[in-house]
Amino acid sequence: MPIRESLDLQQLYDQAYSKFTKRHYKESEEQLLELTYQSLDQMNYPFYLNASTLLNRIYISTLNYKLLGNNLLKQNIYIYEYANNEQKLTYRVHTAIFNFYFKIGDIIAEL
Protein backbone atom coordinates (compact mmCIF):
# COMPACT_ATOMS: atom_id res chain seq x y z
CA MET A 1 0.00 0.00 0.00
CA PRO A 2 1.41 3.42 -0.90
CA ILE A 3 2.29 5.66 2.03
CA ARG A 4 -0.04 8.40 0.75
CA GLU A 5 -3.09 6.10 0.96
CA SER A 6 -2.08 5.01 4.43
CA LEU A 7 -1.76 8.63 5.56
CA ASP A 8 -5.14 9.49 4.09
CA LEU A 9 -6.78 6.59 5.93
CA GLN A 10 -5.10 7.60 9.17
CA GLN A 11 -6.12 11.24 8.77
CA LEU A 12 -9.72 10.23 8.10
CA TYR A 13 -9.63 7.90 11.11
CA ASP A 14 -8.31 10.73 13.29
CA GLN A 15 -11.16 12.97 12.10
CA ALA A 16 -13.71 10.25 12.84
CA TYR A 17 -12.20 9.72 16.28
CA SER A 18 -12.41 13.44 16.97
CA LYS A 19 -16.08 13.42 16.00
CA PHE A 20 -16.61 10.41 18.27
CA THR A 21 -15.05 12.18 21.26
CA LYS A 22 -17.32 15.18 20.60
CA ARG A 23 -20.31 12.80 20.58
CA HIS A 24 -21.08 13.37 16.91
CA TYR A 25 -21.77 9.68 16.58
CA LYS A 26 -23.68 9.64 13.30
CA GLU A 27 -21.02 11.61 11.45
CA SER A 28 -18.27 9.49 12.93
CA GLU A 29 -20.14 6.28 12.09
CA GLU A 30 -20.55 7.28 8.44
CA GLN A 31 -16.88 8.10 8.10
CA LEU A 32 -15.78 4.91 9.86
CA LEU A 33 -18.01 2.75 7.68
CA GLU A 34 -16.36 4.23 4.61
CA LEU A 35 -12.94 3.61 6.17
CA THR A 36 -13.78 -0.04 6.86
CA TYR A 37 -14.79 -0.55 3.23
CA GLN A 38 -11.66 1.16 1.96
CA SER A 39 -9.34 -0.73 4.27
CA LEU A 40 -10.88 -4.07 3.31
CA ASP A 41 -10.55 -3.17 -0.38
CA GLN A 42 -6.87 -2.44 0.24
CA MET A 43 -6.50 -5.61 2.36
CA ASN A 44 -5.27 -3.47 5.25
CA TYR A 45 -6.77 -5.69 7.94
CA PRO A 46 -5.06 -4.15 10.99
CA PHE A 47 -6.42 -0.75 9.99
CA TYR A 48 -9.84 -2.29 9.36
CA LEU A 49 -9.80 -3.55 12.93
CA ASN A 50 -8.96 -0.07 14.27
CA ALA A 51 -11.87 1.53 12.44
CA SER A 52 -14.20 -1.36 13.18
CA THR A 53 -13.37 -1.29 16.89
CA LEU A 54 -14.24 2.39 17.08
CA LEU A 55 -17.51 1.56 15.33
CA ASN A 56 -18.20 -0.90 18.14
CA ARG A 57 -17.74 1.90 20.65
CA ILE A 58 -20.22 4.05 18.74
CA TYR A 59 -22.78 1.24 18.70
CA ILE A 60 -22.35 0.72 22.43
CA SER A 61 -22.61 4.46 23.11
CA THR A 62 -25.80 4.72 21.04
CA LEU A 63 -27.21 1.46 22.45
CA ASN A 64 -27.39 -0.03 18.97
CA TYR A 65 -26.63 -3.61 19.94
CA LYS A 66 -27.93 -5.14 16.73
CA LEU A 67 -25.31 -3.28 14.68
CA LEU A 68 -22.74 -4.11 17.36
CA GLY A 69 -23.49 -7.81 16.89
CA ASN A 70 -23.24 -7.54 13.12
CA ASN A 71 -19.92 -5.72 13.39
CA LEU A 72 -18.52 -8.26 15.85
CA LEU A 73 -19.36 -11.04 13.39
CA LYS A 74 -17.51 -9.20 10.62
CA GLN A 75 -14.49 -8.66 12.87
CA ASN A 76 -14.34 -12.27 13.96
CA ILE A 77 -12.65 -13.51 10.79
CA TYR A 78 -9.82 -10.97 11.16
CA ILE A 79 -9.38 -10.58 14.89
CA TYR A 80 -7.23 -13.60 15.70
CA GLU A 81 -4.88 -13.27 12.74
CA TYR A 82 -4.40 -9.51 12.38
CA ALA A 83 -5.24 -7.91 15.74
CA ASN A 84 -2.77 -6.75 18.33
CA ASN A 85 -3.30 -7.62 22.00
CA GLU A 86 -5.26 -4.43 22.72
CA GLN A 87 -7.64 -5.06 19.83
CA LYS A 88 -8.16 -8.66 20.93
CA LEU A 89 -8.98 -7.57 24.48
CA THR A 90 -11.30 -4.83 23.24
CA TYR A 91 -13.04 -7.35 20.98
CA ARG A 92 -13.58 -9.66 23.95
CA VAL A 93 -14.99 -6.81 26.06
CA HIS A 94 -17.33 -5.70 23.27
CA THR A 95 -18.47 -9.30 22.79
CA ALA A 96 -19.14 -9.58 26.54
CA ILE A 97 -21.20 -6.35 26.45
CA PHE A 98 -23.21 -7.71 23.52
CA ASN A 99 -23.75 -11.04 25.25
CA PHE A 100 -24.73 -9.35 28.51
CA TYR A 101 -27.34 -7.23 26.75
CA PHE A 102 -28.90 -10.26 25.09
CA LYS A 103 -28.34 -12.48 28.17
CA ILE A 104 -26.12 -14.94 26.31
CA GLY A 105 -23.77 -17.21 28.26
CA ASP A 106 -21.72 -16.45 31.36
CA ILE A 107 -20.24 -12.97 31.01
CA ILE A 108 -17.57 -13.34 33.74
CA ALA A 109 -16.32 -16.59 32.19
CA GLU A 110 -15.95 -14.88 28.80
CA LEU A 111 -13.57 -12.28 30.13
XYZ file of N, CA and C in Angstrom:
333
model
N 0.847 -1.176 0.000
C 0.000 0.000 0.000
C 0.892 1.237 0.000
N 0.628 2.190 -0.881
C 1.408 3.424 -0.900
C 1.250 4.202 0.411
N 2.310 4.890 0.780
C 2.294 5.656 2.034
C 1.201 6.714 1.997
N 0.981 7.338 0.868
C -0.043 8.395 0.751
C -1.417 7.857 1.131
N -1.784 6.682 0.626
C -3.090 6.098 0.957
C -3.186 5.807 2.448
N -2.104 5.313 3.008
C -2.078 5.014 4.433
C -2.276 6.281 5.263
N -1.606 7.361 4.858
C -1.759 8.635 5.564
C -3.189 9.140 5.462
N -3.767 9.029 4.271
C -5.138 9.488 4.094
C -6.096 8.716 4.992
N -5.932 7.403 5.045
C -6.778 6.594 5.927
C -6.605 7.016 7.377
N -5.361 7.218 7.778
C -5.101 7.601 9.169
C -5.686 8.977 9.476
N -5.562 9.903 8.550
C -6.119 11.240 8.767
C -7.638 11.171 8.891
N -8.264 10.378 8.031
C -9.720 10.225 8.103
C -10.135 9.542 9.402
N -9.347 8.567 9.830
C -9.628 7.904 11.112
C -9.528 8.916 12.258
N -8.488 9.727 12.242
C -8.314 10.733 13.294
C -9.487 11.706 13.333
N -9.985 12.083 12.163
C -11.158 12.969 12.098
C -12.386 12.269 12.679
N -12.569 11.017 12.329
C -13.712 10.252 12.841
C -13.605 10.085 14.351
N -12.399 9.856 14.837
C -12.200 9.717 16.279
C -12.522 11.032 16.994
N -12.106 12.133 16.402
C -12.406 13.440 16.973
C -13.914 13.669 17.049
N -14.624 13.293 15.998
C -16.083 13.416 16.004
C -16.693 12.521 17.085
N -16.134 11.334 17.238
C -16.609 10.412 18.267
C -16.447 11.030 19.657
N -15.286 11.606 19.938
C -15.050 12.176 21.259
C -15.936 13.396 21.534
N -16.404 14.040 20.458
C -17.316 15.177 20.602
C -18.783 14.735 20.582
N -18.978 13.426 20.571
C -20.309 12.805 20.581
C -21.115 13.083 19.316
N -20.432 13.254 18.219
C -21.079 13.372 16.911
C -21.063 11.973 16.288
N -21.846 11.100 16.903
C -21.774 9.681 16.580
C -22.167 9.358 15.143
N -23.212 9.953 14.641
C -23.683 9.636 13.298
C -22.630 10.002 12.254
N -22.049 11.176 12.388
C -21.017 11.607 11.446
C -19.792 10.694 11.523
N -19.406 10.367 12.738
C -18.267 9.486 12.934
C -18.551 8.097 12.364
N -19.754 7.597 12.600
C -20.136 6.279 12.089
C -20.049 6.229 10.570
N -20.578 7.240 9.902
C -20.550 7.276 8.438
C -19.120 7.251 7.914
N -18.268 8.031 8.544
C -16.878 8.098 8.103
C -16.163 6.765 8.379
N -16.435 6.172 9.520
C -15.783 4.906 9.859
C -16.256 3.762 8.960
N -17.525 3.775 8.600
C -18.014 2.747 7.682
C -17.281 2.835 6.352
N -17.105 4.040 5.857
C -16.363 4.233 4.614
C -14.916 3.755 4.777
N -14.311 4.040 5.916
C -12.936 3.608 6.168
C -12.830 2.086 6.226
N -13.830 1.430 6.801
C -13.776 -0.037 6.864
C -13.847 -0.621 5.456
N -14.700 -0.059 4.613
C -14.793 -0.549 3.235
C -13.477 -0.324 2.493
N -12.912 0.853 2.645
C -11.659 1.161 1.956
C -10.529 0.260 2.432
N -10.439 0.077 3.736
C -9.338 -0.728 4.272
C -9.476 -2.196 3.870
N -10.696 -2.701 3.785
C -10.878 -4.074 3.307
C -10.527 -4.183 1.829
N -10.913 -3.175 1.039
C -10.551 -3.171 -0.379
C -9.035 -3.192 -0.566
N -8.330 -2.513 0.321
C -6.874 -2.436 0.241
C -6.192 -3.590 0.982
N -6.997 -4.473 1.576
C -6.496 -5.607 2.361
C -5.619 -5.141 3.523
N -5.974 -4.013 4.089
C -5.271 -3.474 5.248
C -6.074 -3.871 6.493
N -5.935 -5.125 6.885
C -6.772 -5.685 7.940
C -6.503 -5.107 9.328
N -5.261 -4.805 9.698
C -5.059 -4.152 10.992
C -5.773 -2.790 11.080
N -5.725 -2.030 9.987
C -6.417 -0.746 9.989
C -7.929 -0.952 10.036
N -8.411 -1.953 9.305
C -9.837 -2.292 9.356
C -10.266 -2.532 10.803
N -9.449 -3.253 11.545
C -9.803 -3.551 12.934
C -9.822 -2.287 13.795
N -8.927 -1.344 13.533
C -8.960 -0.069 14.267
C -10.280 0.654 14.031
N -10.641 0.814 12.771
C -11.871 1.532 12.439
C -13.096 0.771 12.936
N -13.074 -0.526 12.783
C -14.203 -1.356 13.184
C -14.387 -1.367 14.703
N -13.297 -1.331 15.430
C -13.369 -1.290 16.891
C -13.983 0.021 17.369
N -13.624 1.110 16.720
C -14.237 2.389 17.078
C -15.727 2.379 16.729
N -16.086 1.722 15.656
C -17.508 1.560 15.329
C -18.234 0.831 16.459
N -17.602 -0.198 17.004
C -18.198 -0.902 18.145
C -18.489 0.064 19.288
N -17.556 0.933 19.557
C -17.741 1.901 20.645
C -18.909 2.829 20.363
N -19.079 3.205 19.112
C -20.221 4.046 18.737
C -21.518 3.282 18.974
N -21.562 2.033 18.532
C -22.778 1.237 18.695
C -23.110 1.012 20.163
N -22.109 0.859 20.997
C -22.350 0.721 22.433
C -22.843 2.047 23.003
N -22.226 3.140 22.604
C -22.613 4.460 23.110
C -24.027 4.847 22.701
N -24.454 4.383 21.533
C -25.798 4.716 21.043
C -26.802 3.603 21.326
N -26.367 2.596 22.074
C -27.210 1.456 22.454
C -27.771 0.721 21.241
N -26.985 0.656 20.184
C -27.392 -0.032 18.970
C -26.720 -1.402 18.940
N -27.258 -2.319 19.752
C -26.630 -3.615 19.939
C -26.779 -4.541 18.735
N -27.790 -4.328 17.932
C -27.931 -5.145 16.727
C -26.768 -4.888 15.773
N -26.447 -3.609 15.543
C -25.308 -3.282 14.678
C -23.992 -3.706 15.323
N -23.925 -3.635 16.652
C -22.735 -4.112 17.362
C -22.528 -5.593 17.068
N -23.591 -6.380 17.164
C -23.486 -7.808 16.894
C -23.048 -8.090 15.465
N -23.628 -7.375 14.523
C -23.236 -7.539 13.116
C -21.757 -7.210 12.910
N -21.304 -6.136 13.544
C -19.917 -5.719 13.394
C -18.967 -6.723 14.044
N -19.352 -7.258 15.193
C -18.519 -8.265 15.853
C -18.364 -9.502 14.970
N -19.440 -9.891 14.300
C -19.358 -11.040 13.389
C -18.395 -10.775 12.241
N -18.427 -9.553 11.708
C -17.514 -9.197 10.620
C -16.059 -9.197 11.101
N -15.843 -8.730 12.324
C -14.490 -8.663 12.871
C -13.917 -10.039 13.159
N -14.783 -10.965 13.488
C -14.344 -12.270 13.962
C -13.355 -12.952 13.017
N -13.534 -12.809 11.720
C -12.646 -13.509 10.794
C -11.252 -12.880 10.722
N -11.107 -11.654 11.214
C -9.815 -10.970 11.159
C -9.132 -10.863 12.515
N -9.882 -10.968 13.575
C -9.379 -10.583 14.893
C -8.207 -11.444 15.363
N -8.264 -12.728 15.142
C -7.226 -13.597 15.697
C -5.964 -13.637 14.854
N -6.069 -13.246 13.603
C -4.884 -13.266 12.744
C -4.195 -11.909 12.641
N -4.971 -10.828 12.672
C -4.395 -9.512 12.384
C -4.410 -8.541 13.561
N -5.090 -8.861 14.631
C -5.240 -7.908 15.740
C -4.037 -7.951 16.674
N -3.763 -6.790 17.266
C -2.773 -6.750 18.327
C -3.477 -7.117 19.646
N -2.732 -7.187 20.717
C -3.305 -7.618 22.003
C -4.411 -6.692 22.486
N -4.240 -5.392 22.289
C -5.257 -4.431 22.718
C -6.559 -4.634 21.937
N -6.445 -4.837 20.651
C -7.638 -5.059 19.831
C -8.340 -6.361 20.213
N -7.569 -7.397 20.516
C -8.160 -8.665 20.932
C -8.924 -8.501 22.246
N -8.314 -7.790 23.192
C -8.978 -7.566 24.477
C -10.238 -6.729 24.297
N -10.142 -5.682 23.504
C -11.302 -4.826 23.244
C -12.412 -5.619 22.572
N -12.056 -6.481 21.647
C -13.038 -7.346 20.985
C -13.744 -8.238 22.012
N -12.982 -8.804 22.918
C -13.577 -9.665 23.949
C -14.522 -8.874 24.851
N -14.135 -7.658 25.212
C -14.986 -6.812 26.058
C -16.271 -6.449 25.312
N -16.140 -6.053 24.055
C -17.325 -5.696 23.273
C -18.241 -6.904 23.086
N -17.666 -8.073 22.896
C -18.467 -9.295 22.789
C -19.186 -9.571 24.096
N -18.515 -9.365 25.229
C -19.137 -9.578 26.535
C -20.292 -8.595 26.753
N -20.124 -7.351 26.335
C -21.200 -6.352 26.452
C -22.393 -6.782 25.618
N -22.134 -7.225 24.392
C -23.209 -7.705 23.522
C -23.922 -8.889 24.169
N -23.173 -9.849 24.638
C -23.754 -11.043 25.247
C -24.524 -10.707 26.517
N -24.026 -9.764 27.302
C -24.731 -9.347 28.510
C -26.081 -8.735 28.157
N -26.092 -7.888 27.148
C -27.335 -7.230 26.749
C -28.387 -8.249 26.316
N -27.957 -9.253 25.573
C -28.898 -10.263 25.089
C -28.972 -11.496 25.997
N -28.320 -11.397 27.173
C -28.342 -12.480 28.173
C -27.871 -13.807 27.581
N -26.712 -13.752 26.933
C -26.120 -14.935 26.308
C -24.928 -15.381 27.153
N -24.932 -16.618 27.595
C -23.772 -17.207 28.259
C -23.448 -16.599 29.604
N -22.247 -16.915 30.084
C -21.716 -16.448 31.364
C -20.684 -15.354 31.091
N -21.059 -14.132 31.368
C -20.236 -12.973 31.006
C -18.883 -13.014 31.701
N -18.845 -13.332 32.987
C -17.572 -13.345 33.738
C -16.630 -14.390 33.147
N -17.155 -15.533 32.760
C -16.319 -16.589 32.189
C -15.729 -16.159 30.849
N -16.432 -15.322 30.107
C -15.951 -14.876 28.805
C -14.741 -13.973 28.914
N -14.679 -13.208 29.975
C -13.567 -12.283 30.133
C -12.389 -12.994 30.755
